[in-house]
Coordinates of N, CA and C in Angstrom, one line a residue:
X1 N 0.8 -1.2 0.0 CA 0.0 0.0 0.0 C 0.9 1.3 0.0
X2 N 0.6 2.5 -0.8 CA 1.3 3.3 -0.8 C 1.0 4.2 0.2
X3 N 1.4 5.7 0.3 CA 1.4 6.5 1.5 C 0.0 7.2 0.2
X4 N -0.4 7.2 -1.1 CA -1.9 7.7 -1.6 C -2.6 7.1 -1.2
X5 N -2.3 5.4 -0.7 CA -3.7 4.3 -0.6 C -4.1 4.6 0.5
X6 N -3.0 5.2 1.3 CA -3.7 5.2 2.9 C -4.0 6.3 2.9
X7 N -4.0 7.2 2.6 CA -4.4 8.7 2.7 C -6.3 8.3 2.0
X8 N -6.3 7.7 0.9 CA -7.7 6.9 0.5 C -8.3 6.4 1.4
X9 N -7.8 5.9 2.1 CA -8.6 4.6 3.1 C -9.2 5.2 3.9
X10 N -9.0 6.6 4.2 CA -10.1 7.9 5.4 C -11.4 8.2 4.4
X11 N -11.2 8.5 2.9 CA -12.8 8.1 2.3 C -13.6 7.7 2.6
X12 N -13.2 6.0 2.8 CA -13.8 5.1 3.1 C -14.8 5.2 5.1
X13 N -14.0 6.1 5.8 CA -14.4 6.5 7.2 C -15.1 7.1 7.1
X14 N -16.1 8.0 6.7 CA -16.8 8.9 6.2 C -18.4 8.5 6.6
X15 N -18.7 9.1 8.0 CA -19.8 8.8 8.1 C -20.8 9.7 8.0
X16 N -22.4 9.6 8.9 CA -23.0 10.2 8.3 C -23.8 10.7 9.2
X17 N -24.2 11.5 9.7 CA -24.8 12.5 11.0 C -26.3 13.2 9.8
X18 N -27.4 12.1 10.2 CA -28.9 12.6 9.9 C -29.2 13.6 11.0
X19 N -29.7 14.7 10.8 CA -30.2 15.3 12.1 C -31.9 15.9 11.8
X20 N -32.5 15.0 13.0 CA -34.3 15.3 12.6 C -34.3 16.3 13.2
X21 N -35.1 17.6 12.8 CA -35.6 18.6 13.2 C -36.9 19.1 12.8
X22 N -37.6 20.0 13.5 CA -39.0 20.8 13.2 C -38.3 22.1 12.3
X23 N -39.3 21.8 11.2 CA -39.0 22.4 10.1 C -38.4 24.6 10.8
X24 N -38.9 25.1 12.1 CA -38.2 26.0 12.3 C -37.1 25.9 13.3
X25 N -36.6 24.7 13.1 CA -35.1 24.8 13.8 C -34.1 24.8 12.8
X26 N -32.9 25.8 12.8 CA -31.9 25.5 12.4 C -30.8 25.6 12.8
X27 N -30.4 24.3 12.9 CA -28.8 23.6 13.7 C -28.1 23.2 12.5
X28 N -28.8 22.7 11.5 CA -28.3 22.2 10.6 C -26.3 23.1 9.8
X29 N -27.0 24.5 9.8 CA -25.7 25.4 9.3 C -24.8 25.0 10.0
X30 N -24.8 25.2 11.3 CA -23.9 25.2 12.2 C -23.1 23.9 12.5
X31 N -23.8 23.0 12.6 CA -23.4 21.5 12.6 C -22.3 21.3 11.6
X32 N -22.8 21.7 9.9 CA -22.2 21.9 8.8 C -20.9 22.5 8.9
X33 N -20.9 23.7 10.1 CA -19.8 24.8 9.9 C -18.9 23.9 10.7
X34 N -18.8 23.5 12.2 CA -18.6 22.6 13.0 C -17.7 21.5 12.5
X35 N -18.2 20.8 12.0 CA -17.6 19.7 11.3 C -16.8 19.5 9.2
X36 N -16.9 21.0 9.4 CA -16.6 21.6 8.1 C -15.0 20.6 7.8
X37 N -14.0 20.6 8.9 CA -13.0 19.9 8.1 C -12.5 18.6 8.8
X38 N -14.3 17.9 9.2 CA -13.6 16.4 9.6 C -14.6 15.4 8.3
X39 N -14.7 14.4 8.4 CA -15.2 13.6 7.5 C -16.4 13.1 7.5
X40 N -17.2 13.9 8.0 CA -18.8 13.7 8.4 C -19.8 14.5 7.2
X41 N -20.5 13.7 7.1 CA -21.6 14.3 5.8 C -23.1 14.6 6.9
X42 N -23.4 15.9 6.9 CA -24.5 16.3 7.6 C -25.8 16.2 6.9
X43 N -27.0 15.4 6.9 CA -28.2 15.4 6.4 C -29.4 15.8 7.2
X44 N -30.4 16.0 6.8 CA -31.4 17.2 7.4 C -32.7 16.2 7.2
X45 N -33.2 15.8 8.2 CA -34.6 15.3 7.9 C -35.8 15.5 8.6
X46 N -36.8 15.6 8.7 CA -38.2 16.1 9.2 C -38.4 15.2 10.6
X47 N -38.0 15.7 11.8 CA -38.2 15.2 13.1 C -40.2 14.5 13.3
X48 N -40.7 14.9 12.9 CA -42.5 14.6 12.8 C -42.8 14.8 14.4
X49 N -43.2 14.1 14.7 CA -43.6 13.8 15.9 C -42.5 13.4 16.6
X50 N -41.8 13.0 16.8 CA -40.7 12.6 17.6 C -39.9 13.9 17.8
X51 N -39.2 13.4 19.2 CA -38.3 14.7 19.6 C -37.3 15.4 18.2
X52 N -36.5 16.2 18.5 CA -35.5 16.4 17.7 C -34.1 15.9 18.4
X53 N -33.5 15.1 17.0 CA -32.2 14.6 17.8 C -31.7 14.0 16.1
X54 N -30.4 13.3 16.7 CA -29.6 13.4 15.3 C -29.2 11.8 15.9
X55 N -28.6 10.9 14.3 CA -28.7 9.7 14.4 C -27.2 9.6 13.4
X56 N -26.1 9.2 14.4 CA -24.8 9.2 13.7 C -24.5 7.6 12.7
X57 N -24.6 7.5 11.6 CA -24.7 5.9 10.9 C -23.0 5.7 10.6
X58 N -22.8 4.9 9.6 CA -21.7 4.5 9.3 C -22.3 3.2 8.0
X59 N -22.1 4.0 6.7 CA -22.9 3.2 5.6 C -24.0 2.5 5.9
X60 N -25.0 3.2 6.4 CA -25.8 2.7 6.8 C -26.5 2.2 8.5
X61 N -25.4 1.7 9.0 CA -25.2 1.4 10.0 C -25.4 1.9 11.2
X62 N -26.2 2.2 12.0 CA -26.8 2.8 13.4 C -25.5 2.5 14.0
X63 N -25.1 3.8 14.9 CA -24.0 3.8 15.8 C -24.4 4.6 17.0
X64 N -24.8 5.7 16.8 CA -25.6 6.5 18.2 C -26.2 7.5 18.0
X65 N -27.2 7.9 18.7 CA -28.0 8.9 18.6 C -28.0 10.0 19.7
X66 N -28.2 11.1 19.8 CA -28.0 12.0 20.3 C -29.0 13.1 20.1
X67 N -29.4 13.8 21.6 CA -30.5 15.0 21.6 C -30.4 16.6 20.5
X68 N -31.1 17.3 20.0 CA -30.3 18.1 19.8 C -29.8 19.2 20.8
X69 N -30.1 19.2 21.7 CA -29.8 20.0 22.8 C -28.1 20.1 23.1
X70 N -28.1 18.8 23.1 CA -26.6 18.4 23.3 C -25.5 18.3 22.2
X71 N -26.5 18.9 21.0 CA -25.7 19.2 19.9 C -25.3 20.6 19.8
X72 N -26.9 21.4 20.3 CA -26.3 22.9 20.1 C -24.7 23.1 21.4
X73 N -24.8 22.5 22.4 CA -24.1 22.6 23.6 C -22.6 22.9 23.0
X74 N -22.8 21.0 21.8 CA -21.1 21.2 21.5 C -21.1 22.0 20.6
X75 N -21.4 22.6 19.6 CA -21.2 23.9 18.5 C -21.3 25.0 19.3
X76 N -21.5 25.7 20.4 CA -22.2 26.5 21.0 C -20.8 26.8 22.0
X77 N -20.8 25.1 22.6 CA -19.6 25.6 23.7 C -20.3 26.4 24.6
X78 N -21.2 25.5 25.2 CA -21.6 26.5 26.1 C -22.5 25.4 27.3
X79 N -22.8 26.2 28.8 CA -22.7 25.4 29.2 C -23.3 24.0 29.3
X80 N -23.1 23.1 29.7 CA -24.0 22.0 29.9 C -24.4 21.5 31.1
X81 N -25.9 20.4 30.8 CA -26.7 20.1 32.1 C -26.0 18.7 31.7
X82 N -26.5 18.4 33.0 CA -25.8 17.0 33.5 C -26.4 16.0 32.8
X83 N -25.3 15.1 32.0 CA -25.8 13.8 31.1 C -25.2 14.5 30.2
X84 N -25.3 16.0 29.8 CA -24.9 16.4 28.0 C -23.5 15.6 27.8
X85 N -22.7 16.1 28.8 CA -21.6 15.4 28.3 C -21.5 14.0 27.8
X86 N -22.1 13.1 28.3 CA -22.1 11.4 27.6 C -23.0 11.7 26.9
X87 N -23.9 12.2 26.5 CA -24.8 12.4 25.4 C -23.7 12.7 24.3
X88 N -23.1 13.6 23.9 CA -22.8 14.1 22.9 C -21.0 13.0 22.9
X89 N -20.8 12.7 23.8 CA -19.5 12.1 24.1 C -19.6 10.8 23.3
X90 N -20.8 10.1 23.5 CA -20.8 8.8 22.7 C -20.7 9.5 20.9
X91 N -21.4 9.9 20.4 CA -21.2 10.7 19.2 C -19.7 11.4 18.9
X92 N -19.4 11.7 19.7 CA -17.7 12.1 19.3 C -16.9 10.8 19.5
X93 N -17.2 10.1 19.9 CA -16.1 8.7 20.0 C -16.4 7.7 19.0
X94 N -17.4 7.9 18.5 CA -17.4 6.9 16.9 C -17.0 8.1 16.1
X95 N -16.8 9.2 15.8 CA -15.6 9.8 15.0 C -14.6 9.8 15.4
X96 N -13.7 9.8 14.5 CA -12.0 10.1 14.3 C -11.8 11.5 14.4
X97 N -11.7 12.4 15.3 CA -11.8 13.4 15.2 C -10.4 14.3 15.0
X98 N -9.6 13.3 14.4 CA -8.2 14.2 13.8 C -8.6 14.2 12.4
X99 N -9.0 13.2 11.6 CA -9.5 13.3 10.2 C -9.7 14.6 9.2
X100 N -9.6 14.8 8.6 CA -9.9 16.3 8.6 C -10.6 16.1 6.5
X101 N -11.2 16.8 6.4 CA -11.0 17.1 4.5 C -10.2 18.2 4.1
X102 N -9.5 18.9 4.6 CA -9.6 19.8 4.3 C -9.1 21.3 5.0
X103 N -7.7 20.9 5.5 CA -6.7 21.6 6.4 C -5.8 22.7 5.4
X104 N -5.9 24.1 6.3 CA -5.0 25.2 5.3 C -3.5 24.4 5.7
X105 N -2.8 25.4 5.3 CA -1.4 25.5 5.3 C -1.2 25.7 6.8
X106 N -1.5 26.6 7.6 CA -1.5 27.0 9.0 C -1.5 25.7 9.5
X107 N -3.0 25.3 9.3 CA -3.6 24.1 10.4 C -2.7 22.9 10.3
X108 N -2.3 22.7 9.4 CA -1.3 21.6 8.9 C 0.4 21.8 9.6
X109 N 0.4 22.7 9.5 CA 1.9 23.3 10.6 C 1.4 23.1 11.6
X110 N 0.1 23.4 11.9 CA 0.0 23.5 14.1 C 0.0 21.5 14.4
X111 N -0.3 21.1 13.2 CA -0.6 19.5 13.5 C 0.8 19.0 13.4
X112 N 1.6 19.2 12.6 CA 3.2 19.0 12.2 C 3.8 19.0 13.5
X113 N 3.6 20.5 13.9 CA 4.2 20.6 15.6 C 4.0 19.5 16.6
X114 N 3.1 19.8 16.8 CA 1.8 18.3 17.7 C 2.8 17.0 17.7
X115 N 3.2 16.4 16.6 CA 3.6 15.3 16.5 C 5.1 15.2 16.3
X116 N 5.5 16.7 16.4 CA 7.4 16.8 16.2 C 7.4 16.8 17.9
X117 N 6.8 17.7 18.7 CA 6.8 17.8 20.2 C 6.1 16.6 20.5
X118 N 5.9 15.5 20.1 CA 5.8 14.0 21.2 C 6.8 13.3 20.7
X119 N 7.2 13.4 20.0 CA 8.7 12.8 19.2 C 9.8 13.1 20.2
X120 N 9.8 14.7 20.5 CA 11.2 15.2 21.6 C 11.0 14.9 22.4
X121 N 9.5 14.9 23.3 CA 9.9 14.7 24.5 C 9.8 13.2 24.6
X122 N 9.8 12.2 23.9 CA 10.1 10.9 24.0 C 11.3 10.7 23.6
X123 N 12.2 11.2 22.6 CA 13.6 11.0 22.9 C 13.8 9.6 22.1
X124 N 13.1 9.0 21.3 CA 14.1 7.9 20.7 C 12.6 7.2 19.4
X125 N 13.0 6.1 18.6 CA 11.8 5.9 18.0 C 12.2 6.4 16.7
X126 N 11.7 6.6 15.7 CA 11.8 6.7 14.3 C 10.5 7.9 14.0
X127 N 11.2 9.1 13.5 CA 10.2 10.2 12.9 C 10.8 10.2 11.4
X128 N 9.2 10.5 10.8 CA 9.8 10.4 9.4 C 8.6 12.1 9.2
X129 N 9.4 12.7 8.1 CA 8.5 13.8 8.0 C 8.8 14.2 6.1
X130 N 7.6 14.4 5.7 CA 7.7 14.5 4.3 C 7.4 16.0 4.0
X131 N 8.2 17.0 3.4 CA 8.2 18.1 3.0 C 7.8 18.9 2.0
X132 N 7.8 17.8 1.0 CA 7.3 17.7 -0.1 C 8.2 18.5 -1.4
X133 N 9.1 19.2 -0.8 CA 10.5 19.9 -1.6 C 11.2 20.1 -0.5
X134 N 12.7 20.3 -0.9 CA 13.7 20.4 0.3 C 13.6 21.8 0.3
X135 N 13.3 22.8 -0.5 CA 13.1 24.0 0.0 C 12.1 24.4 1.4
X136 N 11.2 23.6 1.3 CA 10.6 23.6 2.3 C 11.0 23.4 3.5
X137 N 12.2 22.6 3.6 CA 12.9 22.2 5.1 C 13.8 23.0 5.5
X138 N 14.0 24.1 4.5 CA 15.5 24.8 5.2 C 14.4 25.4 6.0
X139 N 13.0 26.4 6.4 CA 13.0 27.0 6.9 C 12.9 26.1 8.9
X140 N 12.8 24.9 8.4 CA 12.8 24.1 9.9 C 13.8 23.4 10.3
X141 N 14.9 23.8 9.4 CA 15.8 23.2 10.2 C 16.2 22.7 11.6
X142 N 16.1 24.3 11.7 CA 17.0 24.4 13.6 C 15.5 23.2 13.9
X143 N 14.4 23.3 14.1 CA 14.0 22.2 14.6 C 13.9 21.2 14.3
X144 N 14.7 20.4 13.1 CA 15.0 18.9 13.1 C 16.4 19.1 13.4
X145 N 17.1 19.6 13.4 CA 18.8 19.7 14.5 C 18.2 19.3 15.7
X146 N 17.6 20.1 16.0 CA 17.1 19.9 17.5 C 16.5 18.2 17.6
X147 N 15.7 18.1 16.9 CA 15.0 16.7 16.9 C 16.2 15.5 17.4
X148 N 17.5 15.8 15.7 CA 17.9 14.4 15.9 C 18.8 14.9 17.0
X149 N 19.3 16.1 17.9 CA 20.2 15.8 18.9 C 19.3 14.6 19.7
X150 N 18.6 14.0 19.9 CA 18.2 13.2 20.6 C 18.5 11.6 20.1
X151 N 17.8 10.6 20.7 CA 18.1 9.4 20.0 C 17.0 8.8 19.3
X152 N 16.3 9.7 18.5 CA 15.7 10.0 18.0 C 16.0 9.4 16.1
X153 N 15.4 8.3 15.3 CA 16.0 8.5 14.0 C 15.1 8.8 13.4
X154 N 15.9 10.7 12.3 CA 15.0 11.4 12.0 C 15.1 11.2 10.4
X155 N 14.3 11.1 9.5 CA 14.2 10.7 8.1 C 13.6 12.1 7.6
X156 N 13.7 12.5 6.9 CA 13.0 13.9 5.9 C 13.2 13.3 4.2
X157 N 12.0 13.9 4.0 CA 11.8 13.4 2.4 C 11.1 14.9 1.4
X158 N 11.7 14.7 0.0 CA 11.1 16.1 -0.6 C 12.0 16.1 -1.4
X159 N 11.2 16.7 -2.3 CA 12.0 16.9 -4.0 C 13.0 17.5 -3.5
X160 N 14.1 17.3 -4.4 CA 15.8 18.4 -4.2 C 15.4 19.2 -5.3
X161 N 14.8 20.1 -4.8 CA 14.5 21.2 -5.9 C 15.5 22.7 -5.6
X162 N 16.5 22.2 -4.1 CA 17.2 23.9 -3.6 C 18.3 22.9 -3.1
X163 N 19.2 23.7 -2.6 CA 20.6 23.0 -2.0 C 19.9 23.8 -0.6
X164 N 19.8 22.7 0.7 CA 19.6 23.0 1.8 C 20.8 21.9 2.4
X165 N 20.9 22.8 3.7 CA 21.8 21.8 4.6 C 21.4 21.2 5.3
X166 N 21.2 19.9 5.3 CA 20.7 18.8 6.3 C 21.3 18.9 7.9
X167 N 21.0 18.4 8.4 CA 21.9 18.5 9.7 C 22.5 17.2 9.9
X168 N 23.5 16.7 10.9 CA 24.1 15.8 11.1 C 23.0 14.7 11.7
X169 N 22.8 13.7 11.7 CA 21.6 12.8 12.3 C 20.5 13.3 11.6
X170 N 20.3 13.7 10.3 CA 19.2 13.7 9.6 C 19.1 13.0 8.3
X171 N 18.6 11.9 8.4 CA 18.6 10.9 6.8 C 17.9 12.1 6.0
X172 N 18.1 12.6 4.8 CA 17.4 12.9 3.5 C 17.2 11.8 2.1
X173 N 15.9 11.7 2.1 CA 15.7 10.8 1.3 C 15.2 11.2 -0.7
X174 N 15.5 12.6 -0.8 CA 14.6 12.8 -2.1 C 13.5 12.3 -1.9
X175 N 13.4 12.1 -3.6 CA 12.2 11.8 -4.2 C 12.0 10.3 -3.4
X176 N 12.2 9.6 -3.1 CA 12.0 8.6 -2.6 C 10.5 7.5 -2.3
X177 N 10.2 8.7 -2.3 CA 8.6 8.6 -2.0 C 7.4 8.5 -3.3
X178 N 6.9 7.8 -3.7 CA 5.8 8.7 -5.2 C 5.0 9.4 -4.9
X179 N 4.9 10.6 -6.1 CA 3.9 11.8 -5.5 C 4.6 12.4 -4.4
X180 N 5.6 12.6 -3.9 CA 6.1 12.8 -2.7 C 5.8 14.8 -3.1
X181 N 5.6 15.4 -3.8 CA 5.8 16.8 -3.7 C 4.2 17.3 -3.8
X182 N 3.4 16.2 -3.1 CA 1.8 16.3 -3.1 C 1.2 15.7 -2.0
X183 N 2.3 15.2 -1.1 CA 2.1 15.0 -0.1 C 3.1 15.2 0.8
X184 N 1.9 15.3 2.4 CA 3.1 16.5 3.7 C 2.5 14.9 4.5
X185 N 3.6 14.9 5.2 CA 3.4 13.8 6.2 C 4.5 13.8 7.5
X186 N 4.2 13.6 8.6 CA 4.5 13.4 9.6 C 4.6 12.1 10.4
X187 N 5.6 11.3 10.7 CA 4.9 10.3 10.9 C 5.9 9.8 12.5
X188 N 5.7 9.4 13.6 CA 6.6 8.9 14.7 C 5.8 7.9 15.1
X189 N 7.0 7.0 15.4 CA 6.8 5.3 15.4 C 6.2 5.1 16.8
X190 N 6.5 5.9 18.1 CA 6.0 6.0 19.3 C 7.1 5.4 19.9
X191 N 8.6 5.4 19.4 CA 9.7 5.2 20.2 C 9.7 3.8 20.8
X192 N 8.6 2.6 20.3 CA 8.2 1.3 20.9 C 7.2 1.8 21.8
X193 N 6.4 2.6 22.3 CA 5.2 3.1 23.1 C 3.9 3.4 21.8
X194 N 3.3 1.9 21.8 CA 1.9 2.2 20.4 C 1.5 3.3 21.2
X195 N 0.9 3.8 22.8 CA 0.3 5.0 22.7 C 1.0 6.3 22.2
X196 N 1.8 6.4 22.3 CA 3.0 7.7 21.6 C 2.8 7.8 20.4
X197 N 2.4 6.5 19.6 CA 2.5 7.0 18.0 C 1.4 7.3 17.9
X198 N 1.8 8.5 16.4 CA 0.9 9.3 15.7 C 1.4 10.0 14.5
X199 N 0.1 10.3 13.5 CA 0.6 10.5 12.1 C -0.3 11.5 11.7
X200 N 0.4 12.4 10.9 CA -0.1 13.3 9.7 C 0.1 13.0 8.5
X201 N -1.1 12.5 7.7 CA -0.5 12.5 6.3 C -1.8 12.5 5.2
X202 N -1.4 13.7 4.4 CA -2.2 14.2 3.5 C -1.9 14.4 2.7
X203 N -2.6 15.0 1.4 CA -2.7 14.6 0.1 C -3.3 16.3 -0.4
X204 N -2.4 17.2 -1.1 CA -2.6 18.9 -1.4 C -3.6 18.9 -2.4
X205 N -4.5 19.3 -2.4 CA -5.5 19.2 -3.4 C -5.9 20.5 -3.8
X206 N -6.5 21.1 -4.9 CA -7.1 23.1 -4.9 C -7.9 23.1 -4.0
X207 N -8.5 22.7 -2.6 CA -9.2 23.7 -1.9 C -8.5 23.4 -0.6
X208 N -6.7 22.9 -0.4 CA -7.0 22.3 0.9 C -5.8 21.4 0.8
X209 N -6.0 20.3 2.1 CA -5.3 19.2 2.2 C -6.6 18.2 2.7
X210 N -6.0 16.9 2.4 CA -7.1 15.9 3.0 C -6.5 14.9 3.3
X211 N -6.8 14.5 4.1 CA -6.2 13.2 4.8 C -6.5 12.6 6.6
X212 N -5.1 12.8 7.3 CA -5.7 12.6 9.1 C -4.9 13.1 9.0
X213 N -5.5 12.9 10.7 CA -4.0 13.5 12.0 C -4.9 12.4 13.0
X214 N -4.2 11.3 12.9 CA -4.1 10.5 13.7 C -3.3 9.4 15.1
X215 N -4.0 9.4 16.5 CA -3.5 8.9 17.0 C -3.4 7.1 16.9
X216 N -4.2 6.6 15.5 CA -4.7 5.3 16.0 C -3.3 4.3 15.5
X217 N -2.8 3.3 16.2 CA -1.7 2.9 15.8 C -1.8 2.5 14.7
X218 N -2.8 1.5 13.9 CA -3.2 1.1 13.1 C -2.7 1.8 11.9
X219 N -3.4 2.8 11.7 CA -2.9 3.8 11.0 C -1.8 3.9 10.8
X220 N -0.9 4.6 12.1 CA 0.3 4.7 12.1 C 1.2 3.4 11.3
X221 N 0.7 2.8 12.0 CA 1.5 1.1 11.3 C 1.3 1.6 10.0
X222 N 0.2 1.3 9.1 CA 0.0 1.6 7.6 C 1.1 2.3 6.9
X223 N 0.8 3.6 7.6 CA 1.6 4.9 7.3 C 3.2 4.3 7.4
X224 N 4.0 3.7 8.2 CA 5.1 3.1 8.7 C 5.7 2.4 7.3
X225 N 4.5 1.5 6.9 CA 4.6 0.2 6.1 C 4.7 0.4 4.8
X226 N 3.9 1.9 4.4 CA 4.1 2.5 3.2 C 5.6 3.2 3.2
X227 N 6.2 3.8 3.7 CA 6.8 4.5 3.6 C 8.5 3.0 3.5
X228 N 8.2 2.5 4.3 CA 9.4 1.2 4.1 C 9.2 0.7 3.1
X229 N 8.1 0.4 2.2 CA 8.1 0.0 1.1 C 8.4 1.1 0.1
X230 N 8.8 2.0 0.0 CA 8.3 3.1 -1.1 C 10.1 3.4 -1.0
X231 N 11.1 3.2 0.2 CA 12.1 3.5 0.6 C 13.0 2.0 -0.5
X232 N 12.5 1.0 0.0 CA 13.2 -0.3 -0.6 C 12.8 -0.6 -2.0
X233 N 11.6 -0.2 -2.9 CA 12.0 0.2 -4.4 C 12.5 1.6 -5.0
X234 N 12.7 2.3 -3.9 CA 13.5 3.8 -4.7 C 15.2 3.1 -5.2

């Protein structure tokens, strides 16, 4: 599997949040806005007689249902009566809520960090981070210097499209990767601690990036598996 097939396989995660309402409520926008860059498709249907509340599926599939009260709470952020919390809590735990469709350039740096700062303060383990051109890495140097002073083994990958200076304890791998200048990835092994690992890795598309930011090892493994294979036919 390549590092495109797994970046594909979040597609496939893509569930589906029905929310019944009386035709003058609308939660609907908000919900939409809310969940604007995780992988949830929001649908709108005629509550009738029954309360109003929302029904999270999964191709079909009934997973949990939730009040809308406890919906406006989590879009709202604001306070809650007792129960909201496991109300809306079971509904966030059947999402992946690092997933995203659709991360700027900013959001994608703040998630990069996220997973370079659990890397340091663990101190050993395999980080791999894809730049997508080596121009792109001169401006982070000093923080992969920083990285591999540790026992830390740090890999970077990205078109040689500039002469940048690697640091000492830094593998550069080029092109190494396929598609490597269309995808940004982050990836640490969890130093042998599966809770430690975690991965960024997405795919630059015109409105965005798409892909995760995930803690699930599974994943991570994937991500791991692609990139060792993509390393041993370059």
């Amino acid at each position: 599997m390549s590092l495109r097939e797994v970046v594909e396989t979040v597609r496939g995660r893509e569930k589906t949040l029905t929310v019944y309402t009386a035709p003058e409520t609308d939660v609907v926008p908000e919900l939409r806005e809310y969940f604007a860059s995780q992988n949830v498709a929001i649908e709108e249907a005629d509550a009738g007689s029954d309360p109003e509340h929302a029904v999270l599926s999964d191709d079909g599939e009934y997973l949990t249902a939730v009040g809308i009260d406890a919906l406006r709470s989590l879009t709202h952020g604001s306070p809650r009566s007792v129960g909201e919390d496991a109300a809306y809590g079971r509904l966030l735990s059947h999402l992946d809520r690092t997933t995203f469709t659709s991360y700027s350039h900013w959001q994608m740096l703040q998630a990069s960090r996220e997973i370079e700062d659990r890397a340091w303060r663990t101190g050993e383990g395999r980080l791999f981070a894809g730049f997508q051109r080596l121009s792109n890495f001169a401006e982070e140097r000093r923080t992969y210097e920083r990285l591999a002073g540790t026992d830390l083994a740090v890999h970077v990958y990205g078109l040689p499209d500039a002469t940048a200076d690697v640091p000492d304890g830094v593998t550069f791998h080029g092109a190494a990767v396929p598609d490597v200048a269309s995808l940004w990835f982050v990836v640490f092994d969890g130093g042998g601690d599966p809770q430690q690992a975690c991965a960024l890795l997405a795919e630059e598309r015109d409105d965005g990036f798409f892909g995760f930011w995930t803690y699930d090892d599974e994943l991570v493994d994937d991500a791991l598996d692609a990139l060792g294979a993509a390393r041993r036919s370059a």
